[in-house]
Tab-separated table of C-alpha atoms and ligand atoms in Angstrom:
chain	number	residue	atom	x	y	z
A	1	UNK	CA	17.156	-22.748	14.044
A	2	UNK	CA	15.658	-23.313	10.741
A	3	UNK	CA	11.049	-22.752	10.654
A	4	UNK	CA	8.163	-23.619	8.347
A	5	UNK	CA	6.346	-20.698	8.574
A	6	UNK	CA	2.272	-20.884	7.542
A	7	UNK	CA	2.012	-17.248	5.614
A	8	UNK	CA	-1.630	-16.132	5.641
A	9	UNK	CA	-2.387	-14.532	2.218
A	10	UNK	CA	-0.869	-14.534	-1.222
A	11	UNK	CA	-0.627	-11.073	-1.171
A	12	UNK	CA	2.292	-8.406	-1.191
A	13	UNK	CA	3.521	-8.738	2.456
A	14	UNK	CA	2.630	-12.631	1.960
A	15	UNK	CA	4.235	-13.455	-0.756
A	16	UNK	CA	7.558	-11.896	-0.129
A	17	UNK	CA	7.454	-12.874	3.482
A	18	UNK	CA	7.589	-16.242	2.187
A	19	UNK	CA	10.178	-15.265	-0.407
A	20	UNK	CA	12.256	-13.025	2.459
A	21	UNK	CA	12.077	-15.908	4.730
A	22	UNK	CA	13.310	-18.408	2.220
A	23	UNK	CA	16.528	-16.007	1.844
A	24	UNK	CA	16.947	-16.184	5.486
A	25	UNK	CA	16.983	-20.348	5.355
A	26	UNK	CA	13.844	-20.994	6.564
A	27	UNK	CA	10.407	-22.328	4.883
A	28	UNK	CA	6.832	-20.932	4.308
A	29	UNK	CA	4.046	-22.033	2.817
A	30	UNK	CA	1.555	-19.537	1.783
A	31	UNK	CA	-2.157	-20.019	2.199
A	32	UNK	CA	-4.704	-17.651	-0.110
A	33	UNK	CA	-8.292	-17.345	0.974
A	34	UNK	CA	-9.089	-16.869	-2.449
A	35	UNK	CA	-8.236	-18.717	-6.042
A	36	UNK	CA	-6.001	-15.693	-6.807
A	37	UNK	CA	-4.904	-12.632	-4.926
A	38	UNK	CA	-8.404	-10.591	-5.443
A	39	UNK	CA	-8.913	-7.096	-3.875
A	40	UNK	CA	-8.666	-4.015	-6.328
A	41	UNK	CA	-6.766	-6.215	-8.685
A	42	UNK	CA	-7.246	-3.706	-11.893
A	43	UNK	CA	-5.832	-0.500	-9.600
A	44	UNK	CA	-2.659	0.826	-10.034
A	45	UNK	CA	0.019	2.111	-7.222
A	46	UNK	CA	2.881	3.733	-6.910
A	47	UNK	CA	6.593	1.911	-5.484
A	48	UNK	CA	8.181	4.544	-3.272
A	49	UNK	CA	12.023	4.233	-3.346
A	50	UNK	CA	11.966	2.424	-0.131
A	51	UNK	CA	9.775	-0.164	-1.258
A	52	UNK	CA	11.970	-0.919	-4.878
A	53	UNK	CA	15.124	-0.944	-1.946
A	54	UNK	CA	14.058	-3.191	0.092
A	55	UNK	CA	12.845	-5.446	-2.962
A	56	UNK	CA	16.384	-5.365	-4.106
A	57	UNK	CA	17.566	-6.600	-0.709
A	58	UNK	CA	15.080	-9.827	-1.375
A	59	UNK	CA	16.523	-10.036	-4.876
A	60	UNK	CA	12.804	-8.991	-6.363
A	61	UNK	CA	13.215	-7.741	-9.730
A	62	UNK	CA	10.131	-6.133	-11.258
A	63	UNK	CA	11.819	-5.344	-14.352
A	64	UNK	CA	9.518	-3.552	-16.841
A	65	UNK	CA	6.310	-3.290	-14.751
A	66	UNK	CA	5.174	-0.519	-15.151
A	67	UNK	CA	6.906	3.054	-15.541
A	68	UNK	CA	9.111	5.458	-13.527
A	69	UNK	CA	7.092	8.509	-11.974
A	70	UNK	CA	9.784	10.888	-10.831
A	71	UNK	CA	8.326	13.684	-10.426
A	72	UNK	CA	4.919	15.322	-8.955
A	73	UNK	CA	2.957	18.468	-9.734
A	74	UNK	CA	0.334	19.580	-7.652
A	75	UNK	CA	-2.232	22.241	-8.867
A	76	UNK	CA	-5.165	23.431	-7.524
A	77	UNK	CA	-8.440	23.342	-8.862
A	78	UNK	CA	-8.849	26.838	-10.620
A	79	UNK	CA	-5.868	25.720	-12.793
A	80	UNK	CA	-2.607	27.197	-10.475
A	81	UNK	CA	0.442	25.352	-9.978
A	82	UNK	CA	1.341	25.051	-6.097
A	83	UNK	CA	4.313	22.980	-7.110
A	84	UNK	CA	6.705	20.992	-8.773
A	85	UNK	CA	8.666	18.050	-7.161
A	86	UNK	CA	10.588	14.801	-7.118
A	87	UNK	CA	7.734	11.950	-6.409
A	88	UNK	CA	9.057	10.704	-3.099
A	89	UNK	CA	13.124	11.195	-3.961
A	90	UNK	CA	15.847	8.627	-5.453
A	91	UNK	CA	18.216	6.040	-4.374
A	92	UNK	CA	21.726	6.798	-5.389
A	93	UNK	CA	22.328	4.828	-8.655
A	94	UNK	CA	19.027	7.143	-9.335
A	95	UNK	CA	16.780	5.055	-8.751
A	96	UNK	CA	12.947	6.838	-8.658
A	97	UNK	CA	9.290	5.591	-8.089
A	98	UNK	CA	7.505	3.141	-10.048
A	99	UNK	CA	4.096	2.833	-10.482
A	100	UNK	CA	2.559	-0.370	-11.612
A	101	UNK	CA	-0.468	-1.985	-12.120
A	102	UNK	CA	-1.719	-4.064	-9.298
A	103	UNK	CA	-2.449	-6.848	-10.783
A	104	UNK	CA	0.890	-7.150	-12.619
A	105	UNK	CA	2.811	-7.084	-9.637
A	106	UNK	CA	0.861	-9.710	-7.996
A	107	UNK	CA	1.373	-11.939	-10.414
A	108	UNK	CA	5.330	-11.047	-10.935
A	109	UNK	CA	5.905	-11.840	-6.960
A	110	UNK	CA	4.116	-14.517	-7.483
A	111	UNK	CA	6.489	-16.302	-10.261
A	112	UNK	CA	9.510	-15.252	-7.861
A	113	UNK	CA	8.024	-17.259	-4.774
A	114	UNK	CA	7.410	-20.001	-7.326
A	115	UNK	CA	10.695	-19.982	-9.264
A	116	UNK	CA	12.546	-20.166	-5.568
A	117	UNK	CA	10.193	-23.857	-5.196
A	118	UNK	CA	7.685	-21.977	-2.438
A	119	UNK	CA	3.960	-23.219	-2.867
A	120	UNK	CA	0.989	-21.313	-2.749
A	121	UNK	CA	-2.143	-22.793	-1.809
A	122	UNK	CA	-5.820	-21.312	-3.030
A	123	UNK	CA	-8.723	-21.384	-1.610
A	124	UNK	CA	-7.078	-21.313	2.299
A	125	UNK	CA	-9.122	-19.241	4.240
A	126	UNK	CA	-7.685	-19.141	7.695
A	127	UNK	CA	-10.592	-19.119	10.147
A	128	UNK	CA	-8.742	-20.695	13.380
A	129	UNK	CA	-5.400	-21.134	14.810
A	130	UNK	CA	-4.113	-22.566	18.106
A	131	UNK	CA	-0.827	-23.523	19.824
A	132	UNK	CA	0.616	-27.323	19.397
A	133	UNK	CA	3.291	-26.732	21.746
A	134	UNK	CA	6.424	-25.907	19.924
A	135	UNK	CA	4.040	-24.641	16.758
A	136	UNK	CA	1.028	-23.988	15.412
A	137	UNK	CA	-2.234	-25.484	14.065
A	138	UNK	CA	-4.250	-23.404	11.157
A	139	UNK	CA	-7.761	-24.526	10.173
A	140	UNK	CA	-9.018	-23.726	7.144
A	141	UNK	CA	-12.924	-22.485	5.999
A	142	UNK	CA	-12.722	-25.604	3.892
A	143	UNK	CA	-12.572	-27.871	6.897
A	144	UNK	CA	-8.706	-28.735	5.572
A	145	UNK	CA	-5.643	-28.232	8.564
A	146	UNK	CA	-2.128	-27.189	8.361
A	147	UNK	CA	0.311	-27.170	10.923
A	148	UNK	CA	3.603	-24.922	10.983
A	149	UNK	CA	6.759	-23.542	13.052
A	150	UNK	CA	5.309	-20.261	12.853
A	151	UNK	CA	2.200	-18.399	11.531
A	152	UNK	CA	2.419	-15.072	10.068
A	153	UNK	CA	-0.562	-13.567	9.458
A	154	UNK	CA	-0.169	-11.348	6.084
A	155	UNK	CA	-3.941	-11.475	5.822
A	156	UNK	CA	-5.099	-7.765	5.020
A	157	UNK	CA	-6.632	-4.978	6.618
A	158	UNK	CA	-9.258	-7.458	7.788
A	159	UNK	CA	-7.020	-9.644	8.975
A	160	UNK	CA	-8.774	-13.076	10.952
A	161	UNK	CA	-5.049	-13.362	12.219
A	162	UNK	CA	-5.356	-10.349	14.028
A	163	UNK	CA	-7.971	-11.296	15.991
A	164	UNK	CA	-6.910	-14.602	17.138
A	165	UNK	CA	-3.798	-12.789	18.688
A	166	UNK	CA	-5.941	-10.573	20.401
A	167	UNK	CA	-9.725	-11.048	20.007
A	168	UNK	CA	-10.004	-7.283	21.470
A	169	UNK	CA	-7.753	-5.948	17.790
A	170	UNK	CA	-9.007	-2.552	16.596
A	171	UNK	CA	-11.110	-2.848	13.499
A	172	UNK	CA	-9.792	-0.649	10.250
A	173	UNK	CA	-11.107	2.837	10.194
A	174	UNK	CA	-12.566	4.507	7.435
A	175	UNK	CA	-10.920	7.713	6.636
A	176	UNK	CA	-13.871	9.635	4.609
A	177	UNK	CA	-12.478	9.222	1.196
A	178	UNK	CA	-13.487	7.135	-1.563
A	179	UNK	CA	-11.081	5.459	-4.313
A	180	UNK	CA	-12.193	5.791	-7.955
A	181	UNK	CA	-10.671	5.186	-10.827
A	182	UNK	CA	-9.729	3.951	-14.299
A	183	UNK	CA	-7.313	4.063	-17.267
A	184	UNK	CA	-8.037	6.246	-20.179
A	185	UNK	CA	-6.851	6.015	-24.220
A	186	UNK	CA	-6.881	9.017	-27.013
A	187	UNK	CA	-6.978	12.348	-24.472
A	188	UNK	CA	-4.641	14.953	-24.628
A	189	UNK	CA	-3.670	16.204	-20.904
A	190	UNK	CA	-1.221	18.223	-21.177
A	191	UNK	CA	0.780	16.513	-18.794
A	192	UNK	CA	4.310	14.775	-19.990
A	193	UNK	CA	4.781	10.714	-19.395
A	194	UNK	CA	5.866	9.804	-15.927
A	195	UNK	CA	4.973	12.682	-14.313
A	196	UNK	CA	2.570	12.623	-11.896
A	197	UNK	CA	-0.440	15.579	-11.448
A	198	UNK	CA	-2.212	15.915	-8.088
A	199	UNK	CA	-4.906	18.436	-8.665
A	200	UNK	CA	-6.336	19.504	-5.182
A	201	UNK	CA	-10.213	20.617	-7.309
A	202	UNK	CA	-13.054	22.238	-5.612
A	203	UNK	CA	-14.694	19.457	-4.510
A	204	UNK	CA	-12.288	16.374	-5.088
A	205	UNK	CA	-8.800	15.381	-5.220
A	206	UNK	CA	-7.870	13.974	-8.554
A	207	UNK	CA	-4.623	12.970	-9.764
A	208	UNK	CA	-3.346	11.301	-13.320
A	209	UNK	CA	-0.232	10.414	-15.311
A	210	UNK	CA	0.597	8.858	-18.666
A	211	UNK	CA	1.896	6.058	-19.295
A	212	UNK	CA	4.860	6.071	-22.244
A	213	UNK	CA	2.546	3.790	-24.334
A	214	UNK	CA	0.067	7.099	-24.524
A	215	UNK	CA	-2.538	5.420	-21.836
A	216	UNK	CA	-3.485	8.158	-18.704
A	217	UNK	CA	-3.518	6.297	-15.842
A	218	UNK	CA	-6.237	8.157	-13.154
A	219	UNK	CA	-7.956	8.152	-9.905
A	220	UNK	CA	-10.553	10.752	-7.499
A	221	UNK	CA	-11.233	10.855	-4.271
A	222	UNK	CA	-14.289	11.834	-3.085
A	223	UNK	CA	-15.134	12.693	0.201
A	224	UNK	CA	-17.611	10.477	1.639
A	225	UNK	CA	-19.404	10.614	5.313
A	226	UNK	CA	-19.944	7.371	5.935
A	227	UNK	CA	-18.285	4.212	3.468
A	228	UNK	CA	-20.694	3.238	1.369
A	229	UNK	CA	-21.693	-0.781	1.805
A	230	UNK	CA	-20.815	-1.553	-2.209
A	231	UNK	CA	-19.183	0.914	-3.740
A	232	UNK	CA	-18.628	-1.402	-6.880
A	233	UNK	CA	-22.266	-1.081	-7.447
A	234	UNK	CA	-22.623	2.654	-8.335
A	235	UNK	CA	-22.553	4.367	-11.300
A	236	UNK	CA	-19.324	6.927	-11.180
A	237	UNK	CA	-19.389	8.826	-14.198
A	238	UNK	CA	-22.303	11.281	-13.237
A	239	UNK	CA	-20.835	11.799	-9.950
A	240	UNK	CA	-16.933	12.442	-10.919
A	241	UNK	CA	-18.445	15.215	-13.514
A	242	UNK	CA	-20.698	16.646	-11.220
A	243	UNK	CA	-17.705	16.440	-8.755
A	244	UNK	CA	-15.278	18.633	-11.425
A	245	UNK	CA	-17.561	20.434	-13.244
A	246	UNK	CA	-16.062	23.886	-11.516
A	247	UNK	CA	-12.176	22.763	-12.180
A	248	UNK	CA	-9.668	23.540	-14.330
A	249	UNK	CA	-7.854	20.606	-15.533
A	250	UNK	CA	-8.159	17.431	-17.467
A	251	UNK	CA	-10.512	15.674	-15.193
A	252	UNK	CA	-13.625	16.060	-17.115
A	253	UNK	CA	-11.451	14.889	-20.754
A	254	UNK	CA	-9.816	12.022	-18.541
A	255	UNK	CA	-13.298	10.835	-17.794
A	256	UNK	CA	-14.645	11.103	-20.605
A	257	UNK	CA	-12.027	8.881	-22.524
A	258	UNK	CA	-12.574	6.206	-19.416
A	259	UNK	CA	-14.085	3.413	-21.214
A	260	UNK	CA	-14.735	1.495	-17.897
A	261	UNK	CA	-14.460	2.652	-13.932
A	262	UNK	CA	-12.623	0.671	-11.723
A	263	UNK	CA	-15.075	-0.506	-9.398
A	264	UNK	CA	-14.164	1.877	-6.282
A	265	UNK	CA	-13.214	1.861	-2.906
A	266	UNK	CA	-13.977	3.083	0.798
A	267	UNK	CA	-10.539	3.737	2.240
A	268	UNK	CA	-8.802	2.619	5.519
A	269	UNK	CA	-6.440	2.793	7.979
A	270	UNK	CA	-5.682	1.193	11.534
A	271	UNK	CA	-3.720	3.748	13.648
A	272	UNK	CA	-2.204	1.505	15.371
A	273	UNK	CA	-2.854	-2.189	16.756
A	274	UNK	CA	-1.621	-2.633	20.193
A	275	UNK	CA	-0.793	-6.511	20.202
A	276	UNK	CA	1.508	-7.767	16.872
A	277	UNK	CA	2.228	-10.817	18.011
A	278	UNK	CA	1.438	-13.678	20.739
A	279	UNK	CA	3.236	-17.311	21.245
A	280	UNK	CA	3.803	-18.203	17.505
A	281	UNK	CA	1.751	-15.878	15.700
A	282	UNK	CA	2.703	-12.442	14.337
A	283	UNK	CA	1.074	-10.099	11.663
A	284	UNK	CA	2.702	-8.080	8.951
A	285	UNK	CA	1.703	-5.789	6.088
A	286	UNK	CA	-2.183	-4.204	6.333
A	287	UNK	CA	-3.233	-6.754	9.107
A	288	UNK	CA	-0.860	-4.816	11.444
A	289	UNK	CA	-0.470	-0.856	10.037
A	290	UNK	CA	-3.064	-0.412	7.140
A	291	UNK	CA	-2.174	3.091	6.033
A	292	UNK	CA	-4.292	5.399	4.038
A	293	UNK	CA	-3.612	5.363	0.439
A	294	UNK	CA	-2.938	8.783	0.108
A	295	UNK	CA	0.613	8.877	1.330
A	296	UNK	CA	1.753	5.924	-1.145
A	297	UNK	CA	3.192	3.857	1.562
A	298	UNK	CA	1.084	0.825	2.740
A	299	UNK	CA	2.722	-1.841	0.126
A	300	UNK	CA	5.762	-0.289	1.006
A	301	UNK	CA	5.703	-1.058	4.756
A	302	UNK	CA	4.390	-4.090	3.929
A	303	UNK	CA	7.555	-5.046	1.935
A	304	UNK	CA	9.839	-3.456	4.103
A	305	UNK	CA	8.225	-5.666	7.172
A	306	UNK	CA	8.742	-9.087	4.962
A	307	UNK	CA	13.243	-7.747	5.303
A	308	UNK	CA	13.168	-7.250	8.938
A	309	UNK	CA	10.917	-9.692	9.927
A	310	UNK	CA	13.012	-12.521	7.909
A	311	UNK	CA	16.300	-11.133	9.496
A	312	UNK	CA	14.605	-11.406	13.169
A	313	UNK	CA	13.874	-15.266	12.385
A	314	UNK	CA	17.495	-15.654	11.134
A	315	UNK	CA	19.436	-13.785	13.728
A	316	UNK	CA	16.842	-14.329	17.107
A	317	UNK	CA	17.362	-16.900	19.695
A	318	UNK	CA	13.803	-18.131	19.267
A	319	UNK	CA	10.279	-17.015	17.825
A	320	UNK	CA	9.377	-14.812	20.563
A	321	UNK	CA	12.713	-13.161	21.033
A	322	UNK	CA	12.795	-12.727	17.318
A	323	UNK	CA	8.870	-11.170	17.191
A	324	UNK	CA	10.222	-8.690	19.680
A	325	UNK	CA	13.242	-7.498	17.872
A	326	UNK	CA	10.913	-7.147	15.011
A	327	UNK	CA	8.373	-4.864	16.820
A	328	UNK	CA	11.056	-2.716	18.132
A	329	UNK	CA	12.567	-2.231	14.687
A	330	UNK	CA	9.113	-1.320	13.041
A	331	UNK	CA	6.629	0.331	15.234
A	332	UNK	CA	7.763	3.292	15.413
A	333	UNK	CA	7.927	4.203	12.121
A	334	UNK	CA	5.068	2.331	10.628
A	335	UNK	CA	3.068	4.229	12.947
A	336	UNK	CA	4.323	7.237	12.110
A	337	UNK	CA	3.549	7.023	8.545
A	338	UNK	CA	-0.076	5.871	9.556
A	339	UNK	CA	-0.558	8.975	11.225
A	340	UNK	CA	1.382	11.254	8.426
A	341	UNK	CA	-1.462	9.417	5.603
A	342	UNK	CA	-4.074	10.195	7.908
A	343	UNK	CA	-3.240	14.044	7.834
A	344	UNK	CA	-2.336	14.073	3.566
A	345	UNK	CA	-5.499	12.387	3.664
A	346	UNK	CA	-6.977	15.158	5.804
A	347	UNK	CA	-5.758	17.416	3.135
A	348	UNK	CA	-8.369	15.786	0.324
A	349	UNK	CA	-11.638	16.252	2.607
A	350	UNK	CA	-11.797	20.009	3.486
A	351	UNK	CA	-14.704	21.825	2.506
A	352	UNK	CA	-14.814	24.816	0.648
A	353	UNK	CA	-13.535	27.840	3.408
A	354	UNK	CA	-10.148	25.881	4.427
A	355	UNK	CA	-9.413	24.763	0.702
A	356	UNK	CA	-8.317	28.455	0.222
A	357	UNK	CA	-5.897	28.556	3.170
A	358	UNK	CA	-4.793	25.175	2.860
A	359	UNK	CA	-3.642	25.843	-1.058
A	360	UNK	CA	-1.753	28.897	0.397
A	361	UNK	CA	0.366	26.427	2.929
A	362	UNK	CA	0.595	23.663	0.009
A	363	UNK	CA	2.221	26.870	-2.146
A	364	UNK	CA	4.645	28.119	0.748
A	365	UNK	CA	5.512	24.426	1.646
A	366	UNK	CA	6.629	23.759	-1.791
A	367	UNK	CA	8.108	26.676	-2.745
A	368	UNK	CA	10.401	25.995	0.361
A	369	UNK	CA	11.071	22.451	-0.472
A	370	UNK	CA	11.753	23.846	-3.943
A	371	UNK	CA	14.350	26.263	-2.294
A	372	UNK	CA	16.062	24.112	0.260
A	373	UNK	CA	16.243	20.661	-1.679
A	374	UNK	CA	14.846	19.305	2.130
A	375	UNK	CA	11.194	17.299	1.678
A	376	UNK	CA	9.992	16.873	5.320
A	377	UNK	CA	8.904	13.163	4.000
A	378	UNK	CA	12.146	12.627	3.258
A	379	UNK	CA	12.939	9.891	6.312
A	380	UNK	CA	10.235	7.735	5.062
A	381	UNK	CA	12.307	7.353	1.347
A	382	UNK	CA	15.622	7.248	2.684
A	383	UNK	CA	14.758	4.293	5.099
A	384	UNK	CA	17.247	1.544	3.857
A	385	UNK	CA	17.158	-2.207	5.725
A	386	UNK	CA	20.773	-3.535	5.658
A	387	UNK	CA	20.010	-7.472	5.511
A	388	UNK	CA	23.551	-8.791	6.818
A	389	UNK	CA	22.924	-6.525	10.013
A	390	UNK	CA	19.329	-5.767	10.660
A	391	UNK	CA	18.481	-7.842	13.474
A	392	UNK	CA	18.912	-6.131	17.258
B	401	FAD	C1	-6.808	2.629	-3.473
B	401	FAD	C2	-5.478	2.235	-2.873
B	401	FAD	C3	-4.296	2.758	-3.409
B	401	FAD	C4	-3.067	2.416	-2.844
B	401	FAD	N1	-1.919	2.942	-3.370
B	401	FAD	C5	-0.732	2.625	-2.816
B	401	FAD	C6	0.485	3.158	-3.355
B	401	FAD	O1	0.474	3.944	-4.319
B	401	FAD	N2	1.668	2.777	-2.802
B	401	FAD	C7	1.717	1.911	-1.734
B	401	FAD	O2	2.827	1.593	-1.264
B	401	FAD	N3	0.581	1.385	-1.207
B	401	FAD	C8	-0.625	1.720	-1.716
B	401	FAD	N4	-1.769	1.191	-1.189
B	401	FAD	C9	-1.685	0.285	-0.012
B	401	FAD	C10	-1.360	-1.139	-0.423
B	401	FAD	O3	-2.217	-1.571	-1.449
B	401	FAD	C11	-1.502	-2.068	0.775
B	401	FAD	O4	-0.848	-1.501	1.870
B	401	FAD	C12	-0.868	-3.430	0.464
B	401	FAD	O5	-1.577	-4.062	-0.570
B	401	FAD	C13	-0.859	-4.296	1.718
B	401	FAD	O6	-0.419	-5.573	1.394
B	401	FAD	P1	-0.820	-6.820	2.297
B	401	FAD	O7	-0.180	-7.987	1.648
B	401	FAD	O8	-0.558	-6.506	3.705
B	401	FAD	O9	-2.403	-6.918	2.161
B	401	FAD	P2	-3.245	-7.324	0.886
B	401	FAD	O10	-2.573	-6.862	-0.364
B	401	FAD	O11	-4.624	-6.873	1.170
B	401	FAD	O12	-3.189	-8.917	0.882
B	401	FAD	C14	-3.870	-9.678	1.842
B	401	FAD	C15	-4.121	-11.047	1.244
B	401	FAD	O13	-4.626	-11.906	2.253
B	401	FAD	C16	-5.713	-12.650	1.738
B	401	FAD	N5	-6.557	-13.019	2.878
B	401	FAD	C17	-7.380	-12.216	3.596
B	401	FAD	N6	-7.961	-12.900	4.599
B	401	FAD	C18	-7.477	-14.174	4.526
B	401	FAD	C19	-7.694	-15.344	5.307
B	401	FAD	N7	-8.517	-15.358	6.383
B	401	FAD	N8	-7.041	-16.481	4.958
B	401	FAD	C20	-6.187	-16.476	3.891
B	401	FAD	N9	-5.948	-15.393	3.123
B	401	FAD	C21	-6.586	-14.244	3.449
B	401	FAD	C22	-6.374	-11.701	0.750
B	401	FAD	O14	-7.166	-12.392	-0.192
B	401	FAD	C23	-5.163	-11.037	0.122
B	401	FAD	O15	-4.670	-11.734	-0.980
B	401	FAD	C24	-3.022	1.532	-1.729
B	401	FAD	C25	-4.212	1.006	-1.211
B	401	FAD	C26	-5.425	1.363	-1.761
B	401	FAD	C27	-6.692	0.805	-1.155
């Protein structure tokens, strides 16, 4: 059986669902709310190995986007190393993490859904969808209507499609933690290229790498109560030096040489959303699992969905047969990286009694991965989706 599929949102899980789908011999169209993919479009992120495998299986090459980030350090805030690791493992040909700039992936998945003849339409906001029968009808904020096999709702941690499969959805929850950010020129850290530094500080989590080109890429968590209702609007600099006046480290230089902030960021996640799919309509990516950003893994579940969903559709008897197969292949383990991002981000909020016994574990714990060669995270790297048999 061959579908048009309606993707909701030109973003990462949008965009190659449309692309994945395509492989599989089916169509998509993709519908953005906005004129071009928007949120935190200047931010950076990091490609786990699992993510750059599974964008292999679609035939995605990023090529030179960005740089490889092999390895991790993690210090605390009075200056001591707790560790020094490989940044979420390798494939075999020795293959490590990437990290990019947002905005430069969007726009290279972007000319691969357009060089394989998909279209992207701007300026789609999905507001409404309903059953036809054997398909589906989407309305649009702009009054416009589209009508499709399928409707897969790639739509974002706020996801309208996730509400119109079950108008009872859980809403995202903030996890206490701010994003800042920014990209800085002409500091010395004292960090080499590609490496990346985690520095647990006294009162915030910071954590920076440079670029080959010389540029220090950067970002801080703060903890934060309650999210703030603009975060865009404030003025960061006071606060991030107020925030590492007391630590050891580059912070302070790194901000200084930060011509202009990224805007920031209250973060999310959704632990888990009991109803993925209903009749013809299924969400992927952040719409289904948003996972805090501090384990490095929401784009790459998101990616990793766009594979298996596109091999359900192939291989399935129909839609709802193939939705099913598709839960039962991800739930499990997109939930359980939810709930492991939810505890690293736990990690970044303590106050200051537990940050002395929680650098202690951080030491022992990487001191033993140093010893063994075994990283406890290491299922969520070596996860790879084998396209000619993926379907069950
Ligand atoms: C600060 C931060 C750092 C992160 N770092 C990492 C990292 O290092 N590694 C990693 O793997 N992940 C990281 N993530 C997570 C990652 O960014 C997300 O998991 C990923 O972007 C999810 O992709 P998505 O396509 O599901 O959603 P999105 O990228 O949010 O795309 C959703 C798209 O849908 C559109 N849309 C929304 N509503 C509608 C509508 N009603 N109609 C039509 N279109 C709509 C939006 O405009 C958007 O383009 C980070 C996240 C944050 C916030």
């Amino acid at each position: 059986m061959t579908y048009t599929a309606m993707v909701i949102g030109g973003g990462i899980a949008g965009t190659l669902s449309a692309i994945a789908l395509r492989k599989a011999g089916h169509d998509a169209v993709i519908y953005e709310a906005y004129d071009k993919t928007a949120d935190q479009a200047g931010a950076f992120l990091t490609l786990a190995v699992n993510a750059l495998d599974a964008l292999r299986t679609l035939g995605v090459d990023i090529g030179d986007l960005g740089f490889d980030t092999p390895e991790i350090t993690i210090t605390s805030g009075s200056g001591r190393l707790l560790g020094r690791l490989p940044h979420g493992s390798s494939l075999p040909d020795g293959t490590t993490s990437r990290t990019v700039k947002r905005a430069d992936l969007y726009r290279t998945l972007r000319e691969h859904a357009l060089r394989r003849g998909l279209r992207i339409e701007y300026g789609k906001r999905l507001v409404d969808a309903s059953g036809t029968g054997d398909g589906v009808r989407a309305s649009f904020a702009d009054g416009t209507t589209a009508e499709g096999d399928l409707l897969i709702g790639a739509d974002g941690l706020r996801s309208r499609t996730r509400h119109l499969i079950d108008p009872d959805a859980p809403e995202a929850r903030y996890t206490g933690l701010l994003t800042l950010g920014g990209y800085a020129r002409g500091v010395t850290t004292g960090g080499e290229p590609g490496v990346m530094h985690a520095i647990f500080g006294k009162r915030c989590f910071f954590t920076h790498t440079t670029h080959p080109d010389g540029e220090v890429w950067w970002a801080a968590n703060p903890a934060q109560r309650t999210e703030l209702t603009s975060p865009s609007t404030y003025d960061w600099r006071a606060r991030l030096v107020e925030l590492f006046r007391h630590d050891r480290g580059p912070a302070l230089d790194i901000i200084a040489a930060t011509d202009t902030f990224l805007p920031g960021w209250n973060t999310y996640d959704i632990p888990s959303v009991p109803r993925w799919h209903r009749d013809r309509m299924i969400i992927i990516g952040d719409a289904a699992h948003a996972t805090a950003p501090s384990i490095g893994q929401g784009a790459a579940m998101a990616i990793e969905d766009t594979v298996v969903l596109a091999t359900c559709l192939r291989d399935a008897a129909g839609p709802e047969a193939a939705f099913a197969a598709y839960e039962r292949q991800r739930r499990a383990r997109v939930e359980r990286v939810v709930a492991q991002g939810n505890r690293t981000g736990g990690w970044k909020t303590l106050g200051p009694l537990a940050r002395v016994p929680r650098d202690f574990v951080m030491r022992l714990a990487m001191s033993r991965m140093a010893k063994t060669g075994h990283d406890p995270s290491q299922w969520i790297y070596d996860h790879h989706i084998d396209w000619e048999h993926a379907a069950s």
